[in-house]
Amino acid sequence: MERHITAGIDGSSESLDAADWAAWEALRRGLPLHLVHAADEPASRTRLPELDAPAERERTALDHAAMRLSYGHPTLTIRPSRISGPPVPALLAAADSAETLVLGSRGYTTFAAFMVGSVALGVTAGASRPVVLVRAGERPEDEHEDTTAGPYRPVVLGLDLDHPCDEVLEYAFYAATIRRAPLHVLHTWMVPLVPSASADDPEEEKARALTAALAPWHHTFPEIQVREQLIHGRAGHHLLMASTNASLMVIGRSIAPGGEHLGITTRSVIHHVLCPVAVVPHA
């Protein structure tokens, strides 16, 4: 099966910004870009402009997005496709064959939360492949230190040492490689506010566990500059702070036997981080 990046298009400005991010990511990875528009088709036209015009704009959004991106990225192979049906199952099916699925999230101001809609949340919670959420207004230069010609900001990996899964680590290391960016690996933990006298400080043990988890990937990606950081505190807060100078945030999502869900930390991150966030599913 051909590898590719897929972006969901719905005619909104945030989906167009996400598609532009996906185009750059496809170029970085040397892959084609698939643009997918998924929606229930109206049974018929009403001949009332106030009702038909929004549906018509949605139908033409895919063509407009493909044309706009082809002008901006003339060397990129772009393949648009329409899928009739409810957006969440259609996008989940599209994600199955994609290297990464990219969706848009509405942002307000620099420090305001994302407005992540039910479609983006449903797809992120259930996708079998990585999903990247890109906030509205995200620009290519936002990933760089100064201009688009400058070095990339670090890729930040929020790592759960209880589940240091290969899928998440590989995604983060490769994302840093194609950007020639440093990788900042962050692990946070919480301990009781008043530990018992016999309680051990977990920092030394966690430092060994973090080094062990990253060791094989240092050998696979020896050119990547990796910064390891252990912080006591809430993961969501510290990941938010780390995102202020990141080109991309990478976090994992456990595929639970009981069904599709997003954990508290994952929800906090996707609603509040200040850069694109990749949610990588793992067993």
PDB file of C-alpha atoms in Angstrom:
ATOM      1  CA  MET A   1       0.000   0.000   0.000  1.00  0.00           C
ATOM      2  CA  GLU A   2       1.305   3.457  -0.945  1.00  0.00           C
ATOM      3  CA  ARG A   3       2.298   5.628   2.000  1.00  0.00           C
ATOM      4  CA  HIS A   4       0.676   9.066   2.121  1.00  0.00           C
ATOM      5  CA  ILE A   5      -0.443  11.937   4.339  1.00  0.00           C
ATOM      6  CA  THR A   6      -4.195  12.586   4.533  1.00  0.00           C
ATOM      7  CA  ALA A   7      -5.936  15.834   5.462  1.00  0.00           C
ATOM      8  CA  GLY A   8      -9.634  16.226   6.192  1.00  0.00           C
ATOM      9  CA  ILE A   9     -11.331  19.126   4.369  1.00  0.00           C
ATOM     10  CA  ASP A  10     -14.712  20.594   5.356  1.00  0.00           C
ATOM     11  CA  GLY A  11     -14.531  24.104   3.899  1.00  0.00           C
ATOM     12  CA  SER A  12     -13.619  25.813   7.169  1.00  0.00           C
ATOM     13  CA  SER A  13     -10.564  28.050   7.517  1.00  0.00           C
ATOM     14  CA  GLU A  14      -9.115  25.734  10.166  1.00  0.00           C
ATOM     15  CA  SER A  15      -9.313  22.740   7.822  1.00  0.00           C
ATOM     16  CA  LEU A  16      -7.499  24.745   5.128  1.00  0.00           C
ATOM     17  CA  ASP A  17      -4.743  25.659   7.585  1.00  0.00           C
ATOM     18  CA  ALA A  18      -4.498  21.985   8.551  1.00  0.00           C
ATOM     19  CA  ALA A  19      -4.301  20.992   4.877  1.00  0.00           C
ATOM     20  CA  ASP A  20      -1.470  23.454   4.345  1.00  0.00           C
ATOM     21  CA  TRP A  21       0.382  21.965   7.336  1.00  0.00           C
ATOM     22  CA  ALA A  22      -0.255  18.495   5.895  1.00  0.00           C
ATOM     23  CA  ALA A  23       1.188  19.601   2.548  1.00  0.00           C
ATOM     24  CA  TRP A  24       4.417  20.710   4.213  1.00  0.00           C
ATOM     25  CA  GLU A  25       4.550  17.463   6.180  1.00  0.00           C
ATOM     26  CA  ALA A  26       4.049  15.442   2.982  1.00  0.00           C
ATOM     27  CA  LEU A  27       6.933  17.319   1.373  1.00  0.00           C
ATOM     28  CA  ARG A  28       9.133  16.743   4.435  1.00  0.00           C
ATOM     29  CA  ARG A  29       8.387  13.021   4.269  1.00  0.00           C
ATOM     30  CA  GLY A  30       8.512  12.770   0.467  1.00  0.00           C
ATOM     31  CA  LEU A  31       4.943  11.449   0.291  1.00  0.00           C
ATOM     32  CA  PRO A  32       1.814  12.334  -1.696  1.00  0.00           C
ATOM     33  CA  LEU A  33      -1.028  14.230  -0.039  1.00  0.00           C
ATOM     34  CA  HIS A  34      -4.599  12.913   0.000  1.00  0.00           C
ATOM     35  CA  LEU A  35      -7.347  15.466   0.606  1.00  0.00           C
ATOM     36  CA  VAL A  36     -10.573  13.927   1.893  1.00  0.00           C
ATOM     37  CA  HIS A  37     -13.976  15.568   2.116  1.00  0.00           C
ATOM     38  CA  ALA A  38     -16.479  13.446   4.043  1.00  0.00           C
ATOM     39  CA  ALA A  39     -20.094  14.509   4.486  1.00  0.00           C
ATOM     40  CA  ASP A  40     -23.665  13.321   4.183  1.00  0.00           C
ATOM     41  CA  GLU A  41     -24.944  14.395   0.789  1.00  0.00           C
ATOM     42  CA  PRO A  42     -28.216  16.364   0.828  1.00  0.00           C
ATOM     43  CA  ALA A  43     -31.130  14.461  -0.663  1.00  0.00           C
ATOM     44  CA  SER A  44     -31.921  17.272  -3.126  1.00  0.00           C
ATOM     45  CA  ARG A  45     -31.609  20.990  -3.693  1.00  0.00           C
ATOM     46  CA  THR A  46     -34.233  23.159  -2.073  1.00  0.00           C
ATOM     47  CA  ARG A  47     -33.854  26.002  -4.610  1.00  0.00           C
ATOM     48  CA  LEU A  48     -33.605  28.332  -1.611  1.00  0.00           C
ATOM     49  CA  PRO A  49     -30.237  30.145  -1.785  1.00  0.00           C
ATOM     50  CA  GLU A  50     -29.942  30.548   1.976  1.00  0.00           C
ATOM     51  CA  LEU A  51     -30.172  26.752   2.331  1.00  0.00           C
ATOM     52  CA  ASP A  52     -28.372  25.613  -0.824  1.00  0.00           C
ATOM     53  CA  ALA A  53     -25.404  28.011  -0.686  1.00  0.00           C
ATOM     54  CA  PRO A  54     -23.692  26.476   2.396  1.00  0.00           C
ATOM     55  CA  ALA A  55     -24.013  22.981   0.937  1.00  0.00           C
ATOM     56  CA  GLU A  56     -22.612  24.184  -2.387  1.00  0.00           C
ATOM     57  CA  ARG A  57     -19.637  25.831  -0.674  1.00  0.00           C
ATOM     58  CA  GLU A  58     -18.935  22.576   1.140  1.00  0.00           C
ATOM     59  CA  ARG A  59     -19.101  20.604  -2.121  1.00  0.00           C
ATOM     60  CA  THR A  60     -16.611  22.918  -3.827  1.00  0.00           C
ATOM     61  CA  ALA A  61     -14.286  23.224  -0.821  1.00  0.00           C
ATOM     62  CA  LEU A  62     -12.279  20.157  -1.790  1.00  0.00           C
ATOM     63  CA  ASP A  63     -11.588  21.442  -5.320  1.00  0.00           C
ATOM     64  CA  HIS A  64     -10.643  24.877  -4.039  1.00  0.00           C
ATOM     65  CA  ALA A  65      -8.292  23.384  -1.442  1.00  0.00           C
ATOM     66  CA  ALA A  66      -6.604  21.130  -4.010  1.00  0.00           C
ATOM     67  CA  MET A  67      -6.141  24.050  -6.423  1.00  0.00           C
ATOM     68  CA  ARG A  68      -4.793  26.360  -3.706  1.00  0.00           C
ATOM     69  CA  LEU A  69      -2.284  23.782  -2.469  1.00  0.00           C
ATOM     70  CA  SER A  70      -1.150  22.857  -5.976  1.00  0.00           C
ATOM     71  CA  TYR A  71      -0.221  26.487  -6.615  1.00  0.00           C
ATOM     72  CA  GLY A  72       1.617  26.738  -3.308  1.00  0.00           C
ATOM     73  CA  HIS A  73       3.366  23.360  -3.633  1.00  0.00           C
ATOM     74  CA  PRO A  74       3.848  22.637  -7.361  1.00  0.00           C
ATOM     75  CA  THR A  75       6.072  19.585  -6.784  1.00  0.00           C
ATOM     76  CA  LEU A  76       3.617  17.879  -4.418  1.00  0.00           C
ATOM     77  CA  THR A  77       1.335  15.096  -5.652  1.00  0.00           C
ATOM     78  CA  ILE A  78      -2.196  15.933  -4.444  1.00  0.00           C
ATOM     79  CA  ARG A  79      -5.122  13.526  -4.714  1.00  0.00           C
ATOM     80  CA  PRO A  80      -8.564  14.814  -3.675  1.00  0.00           C
ATOM     81  CA  SER A  81     -11.433  12.449  -2.931  1.00  0.00           C
ATOM     82  CA  ARG A  82     -15.019  12.736  -1.696  1.00  0.00           C
ATOM     83  CA  ILE A  83     -16.608  10.252   0.667  1.00  0.00           C
ATOM     84  CA  SER A  84     -20.338  10.203   1.205  1.00  0.00           C
ATOM     85  CA  GLY A  85     -21.370   9.432   4.760  1.00  0.00           C
ATOM     86  CA  PRO A  86     -20.993  10.621   8.338  1.00  0.00           C
ATOM     87  CA  PRO A  87     -17.614  12.372   8.792  1.00  0.00           C
ATOM     88  CA  VAL A  88     -16.274  10.418  11.796  1.00  0.00           C
ATOM     89  CA  PRO A  89     -16.492   6.868  10.336  1.00  0.00           C
ATOM     90  CA  ALA A  90     -15.397   8.149   6.925  1.00  0.00           C
ATOM     91  CA  LEU A  91     -12.306   9.851   8.353  1.00  0.00           C
ATOM     92  CA  LEU A  92     -11.523   6.844  10.541  1.00  0.00           C
ATOM     93  CA  ALA A  93     -11.550   4.688   7.407  1.00  0.00           C
ATOM     94  CA  ALA A  94      -9.309   7.208   5.626  1.00  0.00           C
ATOM     95  CA  ALA A  95      -6.913   7.174   8.578  1.00  0.00           C
ATOM     96  CA  ASP A  96      -6.490   3.397   8.321  1.00  0.00           C
ATOM     97  CA  SER A  97      -4.515   3.750   5.089  1.00  0.00           C
ATOM     98  CA  ALA A  98      -2.670   6.981   5.949  1.00  0.00           C
ATOM     99  CA  GLU A  99       0.730   7.476   7.497  1.00  0.00           C
ATOM    100  CA  THR A 100      -0.788  10.419   9.349  1.00  0.00           C
ATOM    101  CA  LEU A 101      -4.244  12.023   9.308  1.00  0.00           C
ATOM    102  CA  VAL A 102      -4.299  15.817   9.763  1.00  0.00           C
ATOM    103  CA  LEU A 103      -7.334  17.720  11.052  1.00  0.00           C
ATOM    104  CA  GLY A 104      -8.010  21.333  11.979  1.00  0.00           C
ATOM    105  CA  SER A 105      -8.901  22.845  15.361  1.00  0.00           C
ATOM    106  CA  ARG A 106     -10.241  26.323  15.897  1.00  0.00           C
ATOM    107  CA  GLY A 107      -7.984  28.609  17.907  1.00  0.00           C
ATOM    108  CA  TYR A 108      -8.770  31.981  19.450  1.00  0.00           C
ATOM    109  CA  THR A 109      -5.688  33.770  20.752  1.00  0.00           C
ATOM    110  CA  THR A 110      -2.173  32.670  21.590  1.00  0.00           C
ATOM    111  CA  PHE A 111      -3.011  31.463  25.081  1.00  0.00           C
ATOM    112  CA  ALA A 112      -6.641  30.463  24.540  1.00  0.00           C
ATOM    113  CA  ALA A 113      -7.821  26.884  24.298  1.00  0.00           C
ATOM    114  CA  PHE A 114      -8.475  25.123  21.027  1.00  0.00           C
ATOM    115  CA  MET A 115     -12.091  24.599  20.125  1.00  0.00           C
ATOM    116  CA  VAL A 116     -11.851  20.925  19.183  1.00  0.00           C
ATOM    117  CA  GLY A 117     -15.077  19.787  17.584  1.00  0.00           C
ATOM    118  CA  SER A 118     -16.826  16.471  18.047  1.00  0.00           C
ATOM    119  CA  VAL A 119     -15.566  15.166  14.695  1.00  0.00           C
ATOM    120  CA  ALA A 120     -11.895  15.844  15.531  1.00  0.00           C
ATOM    121  CA  LEU A 121     -12.306  14.386  19.011  1.00  0.00           C
ATOM    122  CA  GLY A 122     -14.103  11.291  17.720  1.00  0.00           C
ATOM    123  CA  VAL A 123     -11.504  10.643  15.043  1.00  0.00           C
ATOM    124  CA  THR A 124      -8.558  11.234  17.387  1.00  0.00           C
ATOM    125  CA  ALA A 125     -10.062   8.854  19.961  1.00  0.00           C
ATOM    126  CA  GLY A 126     -10.688   6.070  17.476  1.00  0.00           C
ATOM    127  CA  ALA A 127      -8.049   6.286  14.741  1.00  0.00           C
ATOM    128  CA  SER A 128      -5.693   3.372  14.205  1.00  0.00           C
ATOM    129  CA  ARG A 129      -2.987   5.697  12.875  1.00  0.00           C
ATOM    130  CA  PRO A 130      -1.461   8.963  14.172  1.00  0.00           C
ATOM    131  CA  VAL A 131      -3.697  12.034  14.054  1.00  0.00           C
ATOM    132  CA  VAL A 132      -2.259  15.559  14.008  1.00  0.00           C
ATOM    133  CA  LEU A 133      -4.458  18.446  15.173  1.00  0.00           C
ATOM    134  CA  VAL A 134      -3.514  21.848  13.787  1.00  0.00           C
ATOM    135  CA  ARG A 135      -5.057  25.020  15.161  1.00  0.00           C
ATOM    136  CA  ALA A 136      -6.464  27.715  12.901  1.00  0.00           C
ATOM    137  CA  GLY A 137      -3.938  30.360  11.948  1.00  0.00           C
ATOM    138  CA  GLU A 138      -0.962  27.991  12.104  1.00  0.00           C
ATOM    139  CA  ARG A 139       1.664  29.228   9.635  1.00  0.00           C
ATOM    140  CA  PRO A 140       4.754  27.475   8.224  1.00  0.00           C
ATOM    141  CA  GLU A 141       7.073  29.979   9.915  1.00  0.00           C
ATOM    142  CA  ASP A 142       5.569  29.130  13.315  1.00  0.00           C
ATOM    143  CA  GLU A 143       7.598  25.907  13.312  1.00  0.00           C
ATOM    144  CA  HIS A 144      10.870  27.771  12.877  1.00  0.00           C
ATOM    145  CA  GLU A 145      13.009  29.867  15.190  1.00  0.00           C
ATOM    146  CA  ASP A 146      12.743  33.007  13.052  1.00  0.00           C
ATOM    147  CA  THR A 147      11.689  32.622   9.399  1.00  0.00           C
ATOM    148  CA  THR A 148      10.838  29.619   7.235  1.00  0.00           C
ATOM    149  CA  ALA A 149      14.532  29.512   6.311  1.00  0.00           C
ATOM    150  CA  GLY A 150      15.605  29.269   9.951  1.00  0.00           C
ATOM    151  CA  PRO A 151      16.089  26.139  12.042  1.00  0.00           C
ATOM    152  CA  TYR A 152      13.063  24.238  13.291  1.00  0.00           C
ATOM    153  CA  ARG A 153      11.942  24.591  16.870  1.00  0.00           C
ATOM    154  CA  PRO A 154      12.295  21.378  18.926  1.00  0.00           C
ATOM    155  CA  VAL A 155       9.928  18.437  18.616  1.00  0.00           C
ATOM    156  CA  VAL A 156       8.549  17.705  22.091  1.00  0.00           C
ATOM    157  CA  LEU A 157       7.683  14.157  23.143  1.00  0.00           C
ATOM    158  CA  GLY A 158       5.544  13.649  26.232  1.00  0.00           C
ATOM    159  CA  LEU A 159       6.650  10.169  27.280  1.00  0.00           C
ATOM    160  CA  ASP A 160       4.800   7.854  29.656  1.00  0.00           C
ATOM    161  CA  LEU A 161       7.507   5.643  31.157  1.00  0.00           C
ATOM    162  CA  ASP A 162       4.899   3.070  32.157  1.00  0.00           C
ATOM    163  CA  HIS A 163       4.136   2.608  28.448  1.00  0.00           C
ATOM    164  CA  PRO A 164       7.207   3.747  26.444  1.00  0.00           C
ATOM    165  CA  CYS A 165       5.817   2.325  23.204  1.00  0.00           C
ATOM    166  CA  ASP A 166       7.869   1.988  20.050  1.00  0.00           C
ATOM    167  CA  GLU A 167       5.153   3.579  17.886  1.00  0.00           C
ATOM    168  CA  VAL A 168       5.271   6.830  19.859  1.00  0.00           C
ATOM    169  CA  LEU A 169       9.068   6.940  20.116  1.00  0.00           C
ATOM    170  CA  GLU A 170       9.568   6.193  16.433  1.00  0.00           C
ATOM    171  CA  TYR A 171       7.095   8.892  15.399  1.00  0.00           C
ATOM    172  CA  ALA A 172       8.819  11.510  17.538  1.00  0.00           C
ATOM    173  CA  PHE A 173      12.357  10.613  16.491  1.00  0.00           C
ATOM    174  CA  TYR A 174      11.423  10.540  12.812  1.00  0.00           C
ATOM    175  CA  ALA A 175       9.555  13.851  13.076  1.00  0.00           C
ATOM    176  CA  ALA A 176      12.708  15.406  14.545  1.00  0.00           C
ATOM    177  CA  THR A 177      14.857  13.797  11.836  1.00  0.00           C
ATOM    178  CA  ILE A 178      12.923  15.183   8.866  1.00  0.00           C
ATOM    179  CA  ARG A 179      12.955  18.629  10.482  1.00  0.00           C
ATOM    180  CA  ARG A 180      16.626  18.389  11.502  1.00  0.00           C
ATOM    181  CA  ALA A 181      15.340  19.563  14.857  1.00  0.00           C
ATOM    182  CA  PRO A 182      16.319  18.661  18.412  1.00  0.00           C
ATOM    183  CA  LEU A 183      14.050  16.313  20.332  1.00  0.00           C
ATOM    184  CA  HIS A 184      12.922  17.280  23.818  1.00  0.00           C
ATOM    185  CA  VAL A 185      11.696  14.210  25.745  1.00  0.00           C
ATOM    186  CA  LEU A 186       9.646  15.134  28.789  1.00  0.00           C
ATOM    187  CA  HIS A 187       8.370  12.818  31.518  1.00  0.00           C
ATOM    188  CA  THR A 188       6.375  14.053  34.497  1.00  0.00           C
ATOM    189  CA  TRP A 189       5.224  12.224  37.583  1.00  0.00           C
ATOM    190  CA  MET A 190       3.261  12.857  40.751  1.00  0.00           C
ATOM    191  CA  VAL A 191       4.124  11.641  44.260  1.00  0.00           C
ATOM    192  CA  PRO A 192       2.185  12.146  47.515  1.00  0.00           C
ATOM    193  CA  LEU A 193       2.511  15.634  48.977  1.00  0.00           C
ATOM    194  CA  VAL A 194       3.465  14.098  52.351  1.00  0.00           C
ATOM    195  CA  PRO A 195       5.389  10.877  51.582  1.00  0.00           C
ATOM    196  CA  SER A 196       6.132   8.430  54.348  1.00  0.00           C
ATOM    197  CA  ALA A 197       9.575   8.375  55.969  1.00  0.00           C
ATOM    198  CA  SER A 198      10.421   5.179  54.131  1.00  0.00           C
ATOM    199  CA  ALA A 199       9.333   6.429  50.718  1.00  0.00           C
ATOM    200  CA  ASP A 200      12.097   6.525  48.110  1.00  0.00           C
ATOM    201  CA  ASP A 201      12.691   9.458  45.782  1.00  0.00           C
ATOM    202  CA  PRO A 202      11.617   8.089  42.372  1.00  0.00           C
ATOM    203  CA  GLU A 203      13.747  10.483  40.334  1.00  0.00           C
ATOM    204  CA  GLU A 204      16.840   8.286  40.142  1.00  0.00           C
ATOM    205  CA  GLU A 205      14.836   5.221  39.122  1.00  0.00           C
ATOM    206  CA  LYS A 206      12.886   7.220  36.547  1.00  0.00           C
ATOM    207  CA  ALA A 207      16.097   8.687  35.127  1.00  0.00           C
ATOM    208  CA  ARG A 208      17.416   5.164  34.559  1.00  0.00           C
ATOM    209  CA  ALA A 209      14.121   4.100  32.986  1.00  0.00           C
ATOM    210  CA  LEU A 210      14.107   7.119  30.663  1.00  0.00           C
ATOM    211  CA  THR A 211      17.688   6.503  29.551  1.00  0.00           C
ATOM    212  CA  ALA A 212      16.913   2.830  28.921  1.00  0.00           C
ATOM    213  CA  ALA A 213      13.770   3.643  26.915  1.00  0.00           C
ATOM    214  CA  LEU A 214      15.656   6.060  24.661  1.00  0.00           C
ATOM    215  CA  ALA A 215      18.894   4.073  24.230  1.00  0.00           C
ATOM    216  CA  PRO A 216      17.815   2.002  21.174  1.00  0.00           C
ATOM    217  CA  TRP A 217      16.530   5.123  19.432  1.00  0.00           C
ATOM    218  CA  HIS A 218      19.795   6.993  19.973  1.00  0.00           C
ATOM    219  CA  HIS A 219      21.445   4.209  17.951  1.00  0.00           C
ATOM    220  CA  THR A 220      18.778   4.313  15.220  1.00  0.00           C
ATOM    221  CA  PHE A 221      18.808   8.127  14.958  1.00  0.00           C
ATOM    222  CA  PRO A 222      22.351   9.077  16.048  1.00  0.00           C
ATOM    223  CA  GLU A 223      22.180  12.504  14.401  1.00  0.00           C
ATOM    224  CA  ILE A 224      19.330  13.727  16.629  1.00  0.00           C
ATOM    225  CA  GLN A 225      20.184  15.934  19.582  1.00  0.00           C
ATOM    226  CA  VAL A 226      18.024  14.658  22.458  1.00  0.00           C
ATOM    227  CA  ARG A 227      17.271  16.497  25.671  1.00  0.00           C
ATOM    228  CA  GLU A 228      15.882  14.370  28.514  1.00  0.00           C
ATOM    229  CA  GLN A 229      13.845  16.063  31.214  1.00  0.00           C
ATOM    230  CA  LEU A 230      12.144  14.707  34.339  1.00  0.00           C
ATOM    231  CA  ILE A 231       9.715  17.015  36.124  1.00  0.00           C
ATOM    232  CA  HIS A 232       7.580  16.501  39.181  1.00  0.00           C
ATOM    233  CA  GLY A 233       4.088  17.850  38.522  1.00  0.00           C
ATOM    234  CA  ARG A 234       1.035  17.538  36.321  1.00  0.00           C
ATOM    235  CA  ALA A 235       1.773  16.380  32.788  1.00  0.00           C
ATOM    236  CA  GLY A 236      -0.761  18.656  31.100  1.00  0.00           C
ATOM    237  CA  HIS A 237       0.675  21.817  32.628  1.00  0.00           C
ATOM    238  CA  HIS A 238       4.305  21.030  31.824  1.00  0.00           C
ATOM    239  CA  LEU A 239       3.527  19.867  28.289  1.00  0.00           C
ATOM    240  CA  LEU A 240       1.653  23.119  27.709  1.00  0.00           C
ATOM    241  CA  MET A 241       4.686  25.088  28.859  1.00  0.00           C
ATOM    242  CA  ALA A 242       6.996  23.016  26.638  1.00  0.00           C
ATOM    243  CA  SER A 243       4.746  23.618  23.634  1.00  0.00           C
ATOM    244  CA  THR A 244       5.396  27.371  23.676  1.00  0.00           C
ATOM    245  CA  ASN A 245       8.690  26.816  21.831  1.00  0.00           C
ATOM    246  CA  ALA A 246       7.917  23.595  19.954  1.00  0.00           C
ATOM    247  CA  SER A 247       7.394  22.856  16.281  1.00  0.00           C
ATOM    248  CA  LEU A 248       5.388  19.718  17.110  1.00  0.00           C
ATOM    249  CA  MET A 249       4.124  17.959  20.227  1.00  0.00           C
ATOM    250  CA  VAL A 250       3.951  14.142  20.195  1.00  0.00           C
ATOM    251  CA  ILE A 251       1.930  12.169  22.747  1.00  0.00           C
ATOM    252  CA  GLY A 252       0.652   8.602  22.911  1.00  0.00           C
ATOM    253  CA  ARG A 253      -2.890   7.277  23.189  1.00  0.00           C
ATOM    254  CA  SER A 254      -3.483   3.819  24.592  1.00  0.00           C
ATOM    255  CA  ILE A 255      -5.841   1.653  22.553  1.00  0.00           C
ATOM    256  CA  ALA A 256      -7.979   0.329  25.396  1.00  0.00           C
ATOM    257  CA  PRO A 257      -9.739  -3.034  25.075  1.00  0.00           C
ATOM    258  CA  GLY A 258     -12.948  -1.401  26.312  1.00  0.00           C
ATOM    259  CA  GLY A 259     -13.310   1.007  23.423  1.00  0.00           C
ATOM    260  CA  GLU A 260     -12.286   4.412  22.108  1.00  0.00           C
ATOM    261  CA  HIS A 261     -11.330   7.100  24.599  1.00  0.00           C
ATOM    262  CA  LEU A 262      -8.944   9.948  25.298  1.00  0.00           C
ATOM    263  CA  GLY A 263      -7.291  10.174  28.699  1.00  0.00           C
ATOM    264  CA  ILE A 264      -7.284  13.281  30.869  1.00  0.00           C
ATOM    265  CA  THR A 265      -3.752  14.296  29.894  1.00  0.00           C
ATOM    266  CA  THR A 266      -4.411  13.752  26.185  1.00  0.00           C
ATOM    267  CA  ARG A 267      -7.567  15.867  26.330  1.00  0.00           C
ATOM    268  CA  SER A 268      -5.733  18.608  28.195  1.00  0.00           C
ATOM    269  CA  VAL A 269      -2.919  18.631  25.663  1.00  0.00           C
ATOM    270  CA  ILE A 270      -5.081  18.711  22.526  1.00  0.00           C
ATOM    271  CA  HIS A 271      -7.211  21.512  23.950  1.00  0.00           C
ATOM    272  CA  HIS A 272      -4.406  23.757  25.174  1.00  0.00           C
ATOM    273  CA  VAL A 273      -1.017  23.214  23.487  1.00  0.00           C
ATOM    274  CA  LEU A 274       0.319  26.066  21.388  1.00  0.00           C
ATOM    275  CA  CYS A 275       1.655  24.023  18.462  1.00  0.00           C
ATOM    276  CA  PRO A 276       0.422  21.165  16.264  1.00  0.00           C
ATOM    277  CA  VAL A 277      -0.036  17.990  18.306  1.00  0.00           C
ATOM    278  CA  ALA A 278       0.367  14.411  17.059  1.00  0.00           C
ATOM    279  CA  VAL A 279      -1.619  11.788  18.941  1.00  0.00           C
ATOM    280  CA  VAL A 280      -0.086   8.359  18.273  1.00  0.00           C
ATOM    281  CA  PRO A 281      -2.133   5.239  19.129  1.00  0.00           C
ATOM    282  CA  HIS A 282      -0.384   2.279  20.713  1.00  0.00           C
ATOM    283  CA  ALA A 283      -1.311  -1.055  22.259  1.00  0.00           C
TER     284      ALA A 283
END
